[in-house]
mmCIF file of C-alpha atoms in Angstrom:
data_model
loop_
_atom_site.group_PDB
_atom_site.id
_atom_site.type_symbol
_atom_site.label_atom_id
_atom_site.label_comp_id
_atom_site.label_asym_id
_atom_site.label_seq_id
_atom_site.Cartn_x
_atom_site.Cartn_y
_atom_site.Cartn_z
ATOM 1 C CA MET Q 1 -2.714 -12.828 9.405
ATOM 2 C CA ARG Q 2 -4.598 -12.377 6.137
ATOM 3 C CA ILE Q 3 -3.021 -10.069 3.559
ATOM 4 C CA ALA Q 4 -5.423 -8.687 0.976
ATOM 5 C CA ARG Q 5 -4.899 -6.592 -2.106
ATOM 6 C CA TYR Q 6 -7.847 -4.340 -2.808
ATOM 7 C CA SER Q 7 -9.067 -1.124 -4.337
ATOM 8 C CA THR Q 8 -11.555 1.510 -3.340
ATOM 9 C CA ALA Q 9 -13.504 3.637 -5.793
ATOM 10 C CA GLY Q 10 -11.162 5.184 -8.335
ATOM 11 C CA GLN Q 11 -8.013 4.425 -6.337
ATOM 12 C CA ASP Q 12 -4.918 2.362 -7.129
ATOM 13 C CA PRO Q 13 -4.563 -1.067 -5.490
ATOM 14 C CA GLU Q 14 -3.422 -1.162 -1.871
ATOM 15 C CA PHE Q 15 -2.478 -3.935 0.551
ATOM 16 C CA GLY Q 16 -4.053 -4.447 3.932
ATOM 17 C CA VAL Q 17 -4.589 -6.844 6.821
ATOM 18 C CA VAL Q 18 -8.027 -8.430 6.979
ATOM 19 C CA GLU Q 19 -9.828 -8.981 10.257
ATOM 20 C CA LEU Q 20 -12.884 -11.240 10.134
ATOM 21 C CA ALA Q 21 -15.741 -11.437 12.612
ATOM 22 C CA GLU Q 22 -14.603 -14.952 13.543
ATOM 23 C CA ASP Q 23 -11.334 -13.514 14.853
ATOM 24 C CA GLY Q 24 -13.146 -11.861 17.751
ATOM 25 C CA GLY Q 25 -11.204 -8.615 17.346
ATOM 26 C CA ALA Q 26 -12.222 -4.996 17.714
ATOM 27 C CA HIS Q 27 -12.743 -4.372 13.998
ATOM 28 C CA PRO Q 28 -14.649 -7.308 12.462
ATOM 29 C CA ASP Q 29 -14.938 -7.634 8.697
ATOM 30 C CA SER Q 30 -12.517 -4.832 7.987
ATOM 31 C CA VAL Q 31 -9.194 -4.299 6.245
ATOM 32 C CA SER Q 32 -6.421 -2.130 7.705
ATOM 33 C CA THR Q 33 -4.276 -0.416 5.076
ATOM 34 C CA LEU Q 34 -0.523 -1.021 4.808
ATOM 35 C CA THR Q 35 2.075 1.420 3.495
ATOM 36 C CA GLY Q 36 3.219 -0.784 0.617
ATOM 37 C CA ASP Q 37 3.592 -4.315 -0.703
ATOM 38 C CA PRO Q 38 4.604 -6.738 2.076
ATOM 39 C CA LEU Q 39 6.174 -9.023 -0.521
ATOM 40 C CA ALA Q 40 8.516 -6.242 -1.596
ATOM 41 C CA GLY Q 41 9.762 -4.998 1.767
ATOM 42 C CA PRO Q 42 8.868 -3.873 5.289
ATOM 43 C CA VAL Q 43 5.450 -2.234 5.702
ATOM 44 C CA GLN Q 44 3.562 -0.414 8.426
ATOM 45 C CA TYR Q 45 -0.069 0.305 9.160
ATOM 46 C CA THR Q 46 -1.182 3.675 7.803
ATOM 47 C CA GLY Q 47 -4.026 4.045 10.292
ATOM 48 C CA ALA Q 48 -6.654 3.839 7.563
ATOM 49 C CA ARG Q 49 -9.284 1.141 7.770
ATOM 50 C CA HIS Q 50 -12.129 0.090 5.465
ATOM 51 C CA ARG Q 51 -15.094 -2.194 5.808
ATOM 52 C CA LEU Q 52 -14.646 -5.254 3.616
ATOM 53 C CA SER Q 53 -18.034 -4.549 2.073
ATOM 54 C CA ASP Q 54 -16.718 -1.174 0.834
ATOM 55 C CA VAL Q 55 -13.646 -2.468 -1.038
ATOM 56 C CA ARG Q 56 -13.115 -4.545 -4.130
ATOM 57 C CA LEU Q 57 -10.825 -7.482 -3.434
ATOM 58 C CA LEU Q 58 -8.221 -8.061 -6.142
ATOM 59 C CA ALA Q 59 -5.916 -10.977 -6.782
ATOM 60 C CA PRO Q 60 -3.792 -10.907 -3.616
ATOM 61 C CA VAL Q 61 -0.605 -11.241 -5.658
ATOM 62 C CA ILE Q 62 0.403 -10.660 -9.272
ATOM 63 C CA PRO Q 63 3.500 -12.872 -9.522
ATOM 64 C CA ARG Q 64 6.595 -10.920 -10.443
ATOM 65 C CA SER Q 65 7.929 -13.660 -12.695
ATOM 66 C CA LYS Q 66 5.888 -16.869 -12.805
ATOM 67 C CA ILE Q 67 3.276 -19.283 -11.623
ATOM 68 C CA VAL Q 68 4.480 -22.883 -11.486
ATOM 69 C CA GLY Q 69 1.709 -25.441 -11.723
ATOM 70 C CA VAL Q 70 2.005 -29.073 -10.715
ATOM 71 C CA GLY Q 71 -0.087 -31.566 -12.640
ATOM 72 C CA ARG Q 72 -1.431 -34.940 -11.486
ATOM 73 C CA ASN Q 73 -0.398 -34.501 -7.864
ATOM 74 C CA PHE Q 74 -3.505 -36.301 -6.568
ATOM 75 C CA ALA Q 75 -3.780 -39.970 -7.548
ATOM 76 C CA ALA Q 76 -7.573 -39.947 -7.844
ATOM 77 C CA HIS Q 77 -7.484 -36.932 -10.155
ATOM 78 C CA ALA Q 78 -4.878 -38.550 -12.411
ATOM 79 C CA ALA Q 79 -7.031 -41.693 -12.542
ATOM 80 C CA GLU Q 80 -10.270 -39.862 -13.372
ATOM 81 C CA LEU Q 81 -8.658 -38.457 -16.524
ATOM 82 C CA GLY Q 82 -7.064 -41.786 -17.440
ATOM 83 C CA ASN Q 83 -3.523 -40.677 -16.651
ATOM 84 C CA GLU Q 84 -0.672 -42.344 -14.822
ATOM 85 C CA VAL Q 85 0.943 -40.671 -11.836
ATOM 86 C CA PRO Q 86 4.208 -39.190 -13.181
ATOM 87 C CA ALA Q 87 7.525 -40.451 -11.847
ATOM 88 C CA THR Q 88 8.592 -36.890 -11.040
ATOM 89 C CA PRO Q 89 6.439 -33.776 -10.485
ATOM 90 C CA LEU Q 90 4.812 -32.683 -13.744
ATOM 91 C CA CYS Q 91 5.421 -28.933 -13.849
ATOM 92 C CA PHE Q 92 4.122 -26.240 -16.176
ATOM 93 C CA TYR Q 93 4.076 -22.441 -16.211
ATOM 94 C CA LYS Q 94 1.282 -19.909 -16.291
ATOM 95 C CA PRO Q 95 2.109 -16.281 -17.137
ATOM 96 C CA ASN Q 96 1.160 -13.546 -14.708
ATOM 97 C CA THR Q 97 -1.348 -12.258 -17.287
ATOM 98 C CA ALA Q 98 -3.416 -15.353 -16.452
ATOM 99 C CA VAL Q 99 -4.175 -14.021 -12.962
ATOM 100 C CA ILE Q 100 -7.563 -12.613 -11.993
ATOM 101 C CA GLY Q 101 -9.051 -11.977 -8.584
ATOM 102 C CA PRO Q 102 -12.218 -12.796 -6.665
ATOM 103 C CA ASP Q 103 -15.514 -12.268 -8.503
ATOM 104 C CA GLU Q 104 -13.763 -11.542 -11.799
ATOM 105 C CA ILE Q 105 -14.892 -13.275 -14.961
ATOM 106 C CA ILE Q 106 -13.231 -16.201 -16.709
ATOM 107 C CA VAL Q 107 -13.091 -15.587 -20.464
ATOM 108 C CA PRO Q 108 -11.799 -18.513 -22.538
ATOM 109 C CA PRO Q 109 -10.377 -18.075 -26.033
ATOM 110 C CA ALA Q 110 -12.707 -18.758 -28.933
ATOM 111 C CA ALA Q 111 -10.696 -21.858 -29.908
ATOM 112 C CA SER Q 112 -12.059 -23.828 -26.938
ATOM 113 C CA SER Q 113 -15.498 -25.061 -25.954
ATOM 114 C CA PHE Q 114 -14.588 -27.352 -23.020
ATOM 115 C CA ILE Q 115 -13.575 -25.307 -19.985
ATOM 116 C CA SER Q 116 -12.792 -27.130 -16.748
ATOM 117 C CA TYR Q 117 -12.222 -26.030 -13.146
ATOM 118 C CA GLU Q 118 -9.480 -27.307 -10.804
ATOM 119 C CA GLY Q 119 -9.596 -26.069 -7.212
ATOM 120 C CA GLU Q 120 -6.122 -25.923 -5.660
ATOM 121 C CA LEU Q 121 -4.008 -24.709 -2.773
ATOM 122 C CA ALA Q 122 -1.560 -22.038 -3.929
ATOM 123 C CA VAL Q 123 1.754 -21.375 -2.178
ATOM 124 C CA VAL Q 124 3.041 -17.793 -2.321
ATOM 125 C CA ILE Q 125 6.833 -17.522 -2.160
ATOM 126 C CA GLY Q 126 8.288 -14.875 0.150
ATOM 127 C CA ARG Q 127 11.996 -14.736 -0.700
ATOM 128 C CA ILE Q 128 14.456 -15.396 -3.524
ATOM 129 C CA CYS Q 129 15.324 -19.075 -3.349
ATOM 130 C CA LYS Q 130 17.168 -21.774 -5.277
ATOM 131 C CA ASP Q 131 17.996 -25.392 -4.383
ATOM 132 C CA VAL Q 132 15.895 -25.326 -1.228
ATOM 133 C CA PRO Q 133 16.250 -28.449 0.935
ATOM 134 C CA VAL Q 134 12.990 -30.129 1.938
ATOM 135 C CA ASP Q 135 13.625 -29.411 5.609
ATOM 136 C CA ARG Q 136 13.984 -25.673 4.931
ATOM 137 C CA ALA Q 137 11.017 -25.229 2.578
ATOM 138 C CA GLU Q 138 8.880 -23.477 5.183
ATOM 139 C CA GLU Q 139 11.456 -20.673 5.376
ATOM 140 C CA VAL Q 140 10.682 -19.499 1.825
ATOM 141 C CA ILE Q 141 6.870 -19.513 2.122
ATOM 142 C CA PHE Q 142 5.111 -16.177 2.580
ATOM 143 C CA GLY Q 143 1.648 -17.693 2.815
ATOM 144 C CA TYR Q 144 -1.149 -19.567 1.115
ATOM 145 C CA THR Q 145 -4.143 -18.641 -0.998
ATOM 146 C CA VAL Q 146 -6.891 -20.302 -3.026
ATOM 147 C CA ALA Q 147 -6.451 -20.970 -6.744
ATOM 148 C CA ASN Q 148 -8.515 -22.277 -9.630
ATOM 149 C CA ASP Q 149 -6.401 -23.784 -12.414
ATOM 150 C CA ILE Q 150 -8.863 -23.216 -15.262
ATOM 151 C CA THR Q 151 -8.076 -25.628 -18.095
ATOM 152 C CA LEU Q 152 -9.184 -25.969 -21.719
ATOM 153 C CA ARG Q 153 -9.600 -29.743 -21.948
ATOM 154 C CA ASP Q 154 -10.212 -29.808 -25.696
ATOM 155 C CA LEU Q 155 -6.837 -28.122 -26.314
ATOM 156 C CA GLN Q 156 -4.801 -29.822 -23.598
ATOM 157 C CA GLU Q 157 -4.486 -33.205 -25.273
ATOM 158 C CA PRO Q 158 -4.172 -32.157 -28.947
ATOM 159 C CA ASP Q 159 -1.509 -29.544 -28.130
ATOM 160 C CA LYS Q 160 0.649 -32.127 -26.272
ATOM 161 C CA GLN Q 161 1.831 -29.292 -24.016
ATOM 162 C CA TRP Q 162 -0.204 -27.009 -21.838
ATOM 163 C CA SER Q 163 0.628 -23.405 -22.726
ATOM 164 C CA ARG Q 164 -2.714 -22.645 -24.379
ATOM 165 C CA ALA Q 165 -4.790 -24.997 -22.247
ATOM 166 C CA LYS Q 166 -3.653 -23.584 -18.912
ATOM 167 C CA GLY Q 167 -1.940 -20.272 -19.667
ATOM 168 C CA PHE Q 168 -4.612 -18.203 -21.384
ATOM 169 C CA ASP Q 169 -5.718 -14.850 -19.974
ATOM 170 C CA THR Q 170 -8.035 -15.310 -16.933
ATOM 171 C CA SER Q 171 -6.975 -18.950 -16.427
ATOM 172 C CA CYS Q 172 -5.593 -18.414 -12.914
ATOM 173 C CA PRO Q 173 -8.069 -16.958 -10.407
ATOM 174 C CA LEU Q 174 -6.380 -16.305 -7.038
ATOM 175 C CA GLY Q 175 -7.806 -15.082 -3.748
ATOM 176 C CA PRO Q 176 -9.471 -13.887 -1.672
ATOM 177 C CA TRP Q 177 -6.302 -13.109 0.353
ATOM 178 C CA ILE Q 178 -3.023 -14.657 1.471
ATOM 179 C CA ALA Q 179 -3.093 -16.516 4.780
ATOM 180 C CA THR Q 180 0.310 -16.011 6.390
ATOM 181 C CA HIS Q 181 -0.555 -17.561 9.753
ATOM 182 C CA LEU Q 182 -0.702 -21.181 8.615
ATOM 183 C CA THR Q 183 2.224 -23.457 9.347
ATOM 184 C CA LEU Q 184 3.456 -25.892 6.727
ATOM 185 C CA ALA Q 185 1.975 -28.742 8.774
ATOM 186 C CA GLU Q 186 -1.424 -27.008 8.880
ATOM 187 C CA ALA Q 187 -1.393 -26.249 5.151
ATOM 188 C CA SER Q 188 -0.624 -29.902 4.493
ATOM 189 C CA ASP Q 189 -4.008 -31.020 5.815
ATOM 190 C CA LEU Q 190 -6.654 -28.593 4.581
ATOM 191 C CA MET Q 191 -9.915 -29.505 2.885
ATOM 192 C CA ILE Q 192 -10.486 -28.191 -0.664
ATOM 193 C CA THR Q 193 -14.128 -27.956 -1.737
ATOM 194 C CA THR Q 194 -15.286 -26.802 -5.168
ATOM 195 C CA THR Q 195 -18.886 -26.041 -6.081
ATOM 196 C CA VAL Q 196 -20.361 -25.237 -9.481
ATOM 197 C CA ALA Q 197 -23.705 -23.413 -9.495
ATOM 198 C CA GLY Q 198 -23.969 -24.347 -5.812
ATOM 199 C CA GLU Q 199 -23.404 -28.087 -6.375
ATOM 200 C CA GLN Q 200 -20.391 -29.725 -4.747
ATOM 201 C CA ARG Q 201 -17.975 -31.182 -7.298
ATOM 202 C CA GLN Q 202 -14.666 -31.535 -5.418
ATOM 203 C CA HIS Q 203 -13.954 -32.364 -1.785
ATOM 204 C CA GLY Q 204 -10.458 -33.549 -0.924
ATOM 205 C CA SER Q 205 -7.664 -32.826 1.514
ATOM 206 C CA THR Q 206 -4.217 -31.462 0.740
ATOM 207 C CA ALA Q 207 -3.030 -34.429 2.813
ATOM 208 C CA LEU Q 208 -3.761 -36.541 -0.285
ATOM 209 C CA MET Q 209 -1.034 -34.866 -2.344
ATOM 210 C CA ILE Q 210 1.344 -37.411 -3.856
ATOM 211 C CA ARG Q 211 4.220 -35.001 -3.312
ATOM 212 C CA PRO Q 212 3.707 -32.638 -0.397
ATOM 213 C CA ILE Q 213 4.398 -28.929 -0.400
ATOM 214 C CA ALA Q 214 7.969 -29.100 0.877
ATOM 215 C CA GLU Q 215 8.951 -31.675 -1.743
ATOM 216 C CA LEU Q 216 7.412 -29.558 -4.504
ATOM 217 C CA ILE Q 217 9.392 -26.501 -3.409
ATOM 218 C CA ALA Q 218 12.616 -28.527 -3.298
ATOM 219 C CA TYR Q 219 11.970 -30.013 -6.740
ATOM 220 C CA ILE Q 220 10.974 -26.748 -8.434
ATOM 221 C CA THR Q 221 13.898 -24.807 -6.984
ATOM 222 C CA SER Q 222 16.270 -27.509 -8.225
ATOM 223 C CA PHE Q 223 15.762 -26.169 -11.754
ATOM 224 C CA THR Q 224 14.492 -22.599 -11.412
ATOM 225 C CA THR Q 225 14.908 -19.671 -9.034
ATOM 226 C CA LEU Q 226 11.738 -18.561 -7.301
ATOM 227 C CA LEU Q 227 11.198 -14.881 -6.530
ATOM 228 C CA PRO Q 228 9.061 -13.152 -3.900
ATOM 229 C CA GLY Q 229 5.475 -13.252 -5.147
ATOM 230 C CA ASP Q 230 5.924 -16.306 -7.338
ATOM 231 C CA VAL Q 231 3.131 -18.832 -6.901
ATOM 232 C CA ILE Q 232 3.098 -22.628 -6.879
ATOM 233 C CA LEU Q 233 -0.167 -24.419 -7.698
ATOM 234 C CA THR Q 234 0.019 -27.700 -5.828
ATOM 235 C CA GLY Q 235 -2.478 -29.831 -7.774
ATOM 236 C CA THR Q 236 -6.179 -30.611 -7.635
ATOM 237 C CA PRO Q 237 -8.191 -33.393 -6.009
ATOM 238 C CA ALA Q 238 -10.629 -35.611 -7.921
ATOM 239 C CA GLY Q 239 -13.903 -34.243 -9.212
ATOM 240 C CA VAL Q 240 -12.849 -31.885 -12.000
ATOM 241 C CA GLY Q 241 -15.407 -31.228 -14.681
ATOM 242 C CA ARG Q 242 -16.938 -28.895 -17.189
ATOM 243 C CA LEU Q 243 -17.980 -25.297 -16.666
ATOM 244 C CA GLU Q 244 -20.813 -23.926 -18.749
ATOM 245 C CA PRO Q 245 -21.170 -20.236 -19.681
ATOM 246 C CA GLY Q 246 -22.816 -18.305 -16.905
ATOM 247 C CA GLN Q 247 -21.960 -20.821 -14.179
ATOM 248 C CA GLU Q 248 -20.365 -19.686 -10.951
ATOM 249 C CA VAL Q 249 -17.483 -21.747 -9.583
ATOM 250 C CA ALA Q 250 -16.422 -21.384 -5.949
ATOM 251 C CA VAL Q 251 -13.320 -22.939 -4.393
ATOM 252 C CA THR Q 252 -13.135 -23.012 -0.597
ATOM 253 C CA ILE Q 253 -10.085 -24.043 1.404
ATOM 254 C CA ASP Q 254 -10.629 -24.429 5.130
ATOM 255 C CA GLY Q 255 -8.589 -21.965 7.117
ATOM 256 C CA ILE Q 256 -8.104 -19.637 4.129
ATOM 257 C CA GLY Q 257 -11.357 -18.627 2.432
ATOM 258 C CA THR Q 258 -13.496 -18.855 -0.685
ATOM 259 C CA LEU Q 259 -12.619 -17.795 -4.235
ATOM 260 C CA THR Q 260 -15.595 -17.270 -6.553
ATOM 261 C CA ASN Q 261 -15.581 -16.601 -10.301
ATOM 262 C CA THR Q 262 -18.008 -16.905 -13.198
ATOM 263 C CA LEU Q 263 -17.460 -18.239 -16.702
ATOM 264 C CA VAL Q 264 -18.787 -16.046 -19.485
ATOM 265 C CA PRO Q 265 -19.062 -16.591 -23.251
ATOM 266 C CA THR Q 266 -16.250 -15.353 -25.494
ATOM 267 C CA SER Q 267 -18.685 -12.842 -26.965
ATOM 268 C CA VAL Q 268 -18.072 -10.618 -23.952
ATOM 269 C CA THR Q 269 -14.266 -10.615 -24.058
ATOM 270 C CA ASP Q 270 -14.289 -6.861 -24.415
ATOM 271 C CA THR Q 271 -15.475 -6.607 -20.792
ATOM 272 C CA ILE Q 272 -12.306 -8.195 -19.409
ATOM 273 C CA SER Q 273 -10.325 -5.033 -20.085
ATOM 274 C CA THR Q 274 -12.568 -3.073 -17.754
ATOM 275 C CA SER Q 275 -11.143 -4.780 -14.667
ATOM 276 C CA GLY Q 276 -7.817 -3.050 -15.168
ATOM 277 C CA ASP Q 277 -6.056 -5.201 -12.582
ATOM 278 C CA ASN Q 278 -3.684 -7.180 -14.784
ATOM 279 C CA ALA Q 279 -2.231 -3.948 -16.097
ATOM 280 C CA LYS Q 280 -1.069 -2.898 -12.628
#
């Protein structure tokens, strides 16, 4: 199942189940509306259905409390930036105000001029959990989506911590929907491909993670409680690089979908408020 969050003209965001043409069902490329937020409680179909082409897809989740990122979880990525693989998972937080959805614009702060992409698998948590054993990690997963951990490289090193470099507004594109049908084993061997202006820059499997998904969940919940809707960014494969203003970056994860966003100059920051999604 694919759970999308979307809006139609002038309406508040709704959740729905996406059916694609590849599914071979009766309603290809459509979204069937749900009565509420499936991360908050039981939902039912309302009977309403929209064509995907008629809705605006939003970030499929706005985390209720936090996004936990994991740095340097692919050996080749750590090496390409001249870093050692950390002895324990290198975790950082992004605020929920960093989240944007598909086709929304990335607007960096004026203090930075080196903006980098990092295509990643994101894990969406489905229940309150603390001290989760590795062998029970799958029980707390609601589903998976595509993420882009946008990073300000010229601030990351001088700051010596990553709040500005990775936590600025629009630094966490998520989408296009949450895939709830994938097993933990399936999610642990998916190909991540990132293109910039149509040119492939990243192509690596989640099987190359130094610490797999279950171990990350166990480690993170050893020091913090995760809530329904919290998101874990599991790290990026090699091939990260610079985004230039006006360039489109697309992250595709096999079995989930494609997340596309465009970097714009800081001179158009006033346009970010028109999306309205982060306020909801």
